[in-house]
Amino acid sequence: SVRAGQLAWEVELLVAAGSTPREALIAATRAGGELLGDDHAGRIEKGMPADLVLIHGDPLSDARALWRVWAVFQRGTRVA
């Protein structure tokens, strides 16, 4: 699992290096999972495992929104 804040920190660094927030979010989630052979990482689709982080704000326009976590779900169960 990702430690608290690690995803937000990584995305912010990628944006600071010149990536768009969308590119940075994909790189930090789906792309990394694909490199490790995990085709489920970073995807929200029917039949896929439901690990989600709900945040306040739009991380596609403001990467700092990833620091404002509202809820965390693992395999469909709220854990935070």
PDB file of C-alpha atoms in Angstrom:
ATOM      1  CA  SER A   1       0.000   0.000   0.000  1.00  0.00           C
ATOM      2  CA  VAL A   2       1.035   3.602  -0.485  1.00  0.00           C
ATOM      3  CA  ARG A   3       2.041   5.469   2.670  1.00  0.00           C
ATOM      4  CA  ALA A   4      -0.012   8.525   3.527  1.00  0.00           C
ATOM      5  CA  GLY A   5       1.093  11.457   1.424  1.00  0.00           C
ATOM      6  CA  GLN A   6       3.454   9.510  -0.828  1.00  0.00           C
ATOM      7  CA  LEU A   7       1.163   9.714  -3.869  1.00  0.00           C
ATOM      8  CA  ALA A   8       0.499  13.430  -3.367  1.00  0.00           C
ATOM      9  CA  TRP A   9       4.207  14.126  -2.935  1.00  0.00           C
ATOM     10  CA  GLU A  10       5.142  12.137  -6.054  1.00  0.00           C
ATOM     11  CA  VAL A  11       2.494  13.829  -8.205  1.00  0.00           C
ATOM     12  CA  GLU A  12       3.531  17.293  -6.998  1.00  0.00           C
ATOM     13  CA  LEU A  13       7.179  16.573  -7.871  1.00  0.00           C
ATOM     14  CA  LEU A  14       6.231  15.375 -11.354  1.00  0.00           C
ATOM     15  CA  VAL A  15       4.162  18.527 -11.931  1.00  0.00           C
ATOM     16  CA  ALA A  16       7.047  20.688 -10.696  1.00  0.00           C
ATOM     17  CA  ALA A  17       9.287  18.882 -13.206  1.00  0.00           C
ATOM     18  CA  GLY A  18       6.981  19.847 -16.079  1.00  0.00           C
ATOM     19  CA  SER A  19       4.303  17.156 -16.305  1.00  0.00           C
ATOM     20  CA  THR A  20       0.646  18.115 -16.423  1.00  0.00           C
ATOM     21  CA  PRO A  21      -1.352  17.034 -13.348  1.00  0.00           C
ATOM     22  CA  ARG A  22      -3.051  14.371 -15.513  1.00  0.00           C
ATOM     23  CA  GLU A  23       0.270  12.983 -16.786  1.00  0.00           C
ATOM     24  CA  ALA A  24       1.662  12.969 -13.257  1.00  0.00           C
ATOM     25  CA  LEU A  25      -1.359  11.141 -11.820  1.00  0.00           C
ATOM     26  CA  ILE A  26      -1.183   8.475 -14.544  1.00  0.00           C
ATOM     27  CA  ALA A  27       2.563   8.054 -13.994  1.00  0.00           C
ATOM     28  CA  ALA A  28       2.058   7.652 -10.239  1.00  0.00           C
ATOM     29  CA  THR A  29      -0.792   5.128 -10.521  1.00  0.00           C
ATOM     30  CA  ARG A  30      -1.618   3.233 -13.710  1.00  0.00           C
ATOM     31  CA  ALA A  31       1.766   3.448 -15.463  1.00  0.00           C
ATOM     32  CA  GLY A  32       3.653   2.169 -12.425  1.00  0.00           C
ATOM     33  CA  GLY A  33       1.241  -0.715 -12.003  1.00  0.00           C
ATOM     34  CA  GLU A  34       1.579  -1.664 -15.659  1.00  0.00           C
ATOM     35  CA  LEU A  35       5.386  -1.709 -15.361  1.00  0.00           C
ATOM     36  CA  LEU A  36       5.015  -4.112 -12.432  1.00  0.00           C
ATOM     37  CA  GLY A  37       2.554  -6.303 -14.338  1.00  0.00           C
ATOM     38  CA  ASP A  38      -0.513  -5.092 -12.398  1.00  0.00           C
ATOM     39  CA  ASP A  39      -3.136  -4.304 -15.035  1.00  0.00           C
ATOM     40  CA  HIS A  40      -5.621  -3.292 -12.307  1.00  0.00           C
ATOM     41  CA  ALA A  41      -3.634  -0.357 -10.890  1.00  0.00           C
ATOM     42  CA  GLY A  42      -5.030   3.101 -11.579  1.00  0.00           C
ATOM     43  CA  ARG A  43      -8.237   1.934 -13.241  1.00  0.00           C
ATOM     44  CA  ILE A  44     -11.884   2.293 -12.261  1.00  0.00           C
ATOM     45  CA  GLU A  45     -13.853  -0.288 -14.226  1.00  0.00           C
ATOM     46  CA  LYS A  46     -16.599  -2.807 -13.569  1.00  0.00           C
ATOM     47  CA  GLY A  47     -15.146  -6.030 -12.180  1.00  0.00           C
ATOM     48  CA  MET A  48     -11.854  -4.447 -11.092  1.00  0.00           C
ATOM     49  CA  PRO A  49     -10.766  -4.352  -7.430  1.00  0.00           C
ATOM     50  CA  ALA A  50     -12.070  -1.180  -5.771  1.00  0.00           C
ATOM     51  CA  ASP A  51      -9.208   0.571  -3.990  1.00  0.00           C
ATOM     52  CA  LEU A  52     -10.083   4.266  -4.058  1.00  0.00           C
ATOM     53  CA  VAL A  53      -9.043   7.503  -2.398  1.00  0.00           C
ATOM     54  CA  LEU A  54     -11.710  10.225  -2.398  1.00  0.00           C
ATOM     55  CA  ILE A  55     -10.367  13.751  -2.177  1.00  0.00           C
ATOM     56  CA  HIS A  56     -11.653  17.314  -1.969  1.00  0.00           C
ATOM     57  CA  GLY A  57     -10.859  19.050  -5.251  1.00  0.00           C
ATOM     58  CA  ASP A  58      -9.818  18.161  -8.771  1.00  0.00           C
ATOM     59  CA  PRO A  59      -6.324  16.644  -8.982  1.00  0.00           C
ATOM     60  CA  LEU A  60      -6.386  17.020 -12.770  1.00  0.00           C
ATOM     61  CA  SER A  61      -6.241  20.793 -12.392  1.00  0.00           C
ATOM     62  CA  ASP A  62      -4.585  21.091  -8.952  1.00  0.00           C
ATOM     63  CA  ALA A  63      -2.216  18.328  -7.817  1.00  0.00           C
ATOM     64  CA  ARG A  64      -2.332  19.734  -4.245  1.00  0.00           C
ATOM     65  CA  ALA A  65      -5.893  18.387  -3.982  1.00  0.00           C
ATOM     66  CA  LEU A  66      -4.343  14.962  -3.356  1.00  0.00           C
ATOM     67  CA  TRP A  67      -3.373  16.146   0.134  1.00  0.00           C
ATOM     68  CA  ARG A  68      -7.062  16.703   1.016  1.00  0.00           C
ATOM     69  CA  VAL A  69      -8.192  13.095   1.551  1.00  0.00           C
ATOM     70  CA  TRP A  70     -11.868  12.622   2.411  1.00  0.00           C
ATOM     71  CA  ALA A  71     -12.117   8.797   2.468  1.00  0.00           C
ATOM     72  CA  VAL A  72     -10.126   5.667   1.612  1.00  0.00           C
ATOM     73  CA  PHE A  73     -11.647   2.402   0.353  1.00  0.00           C
ATOM     74  CA  GLN A  74      -9.808  -0.907   0.007  1.00  0.00           C
ATOM     75  CA  ARG A  75     -11.517  -3.714  -1.908  1.00  0.00           C
ATOM     76  CA  GLY A  76     -14.771  -1.787  -1.613  1.00  0.00           C
ATOM     77  CA  THR A  77     -14.628  -1.306   2.175  1.00  0.00           C
ATOM     78  CA  ARG A  78     -14.083   2.111   3.744  1.00  0.00           C
ATOM     79  CA  VAL A  79     -10.943   1.993   5.885  1.00  0.00           C
ATOM     80  CA  ALA A  80     -10.377   5.701   6.575  1.00  0.00           C
TER      81      ALA A  80
END
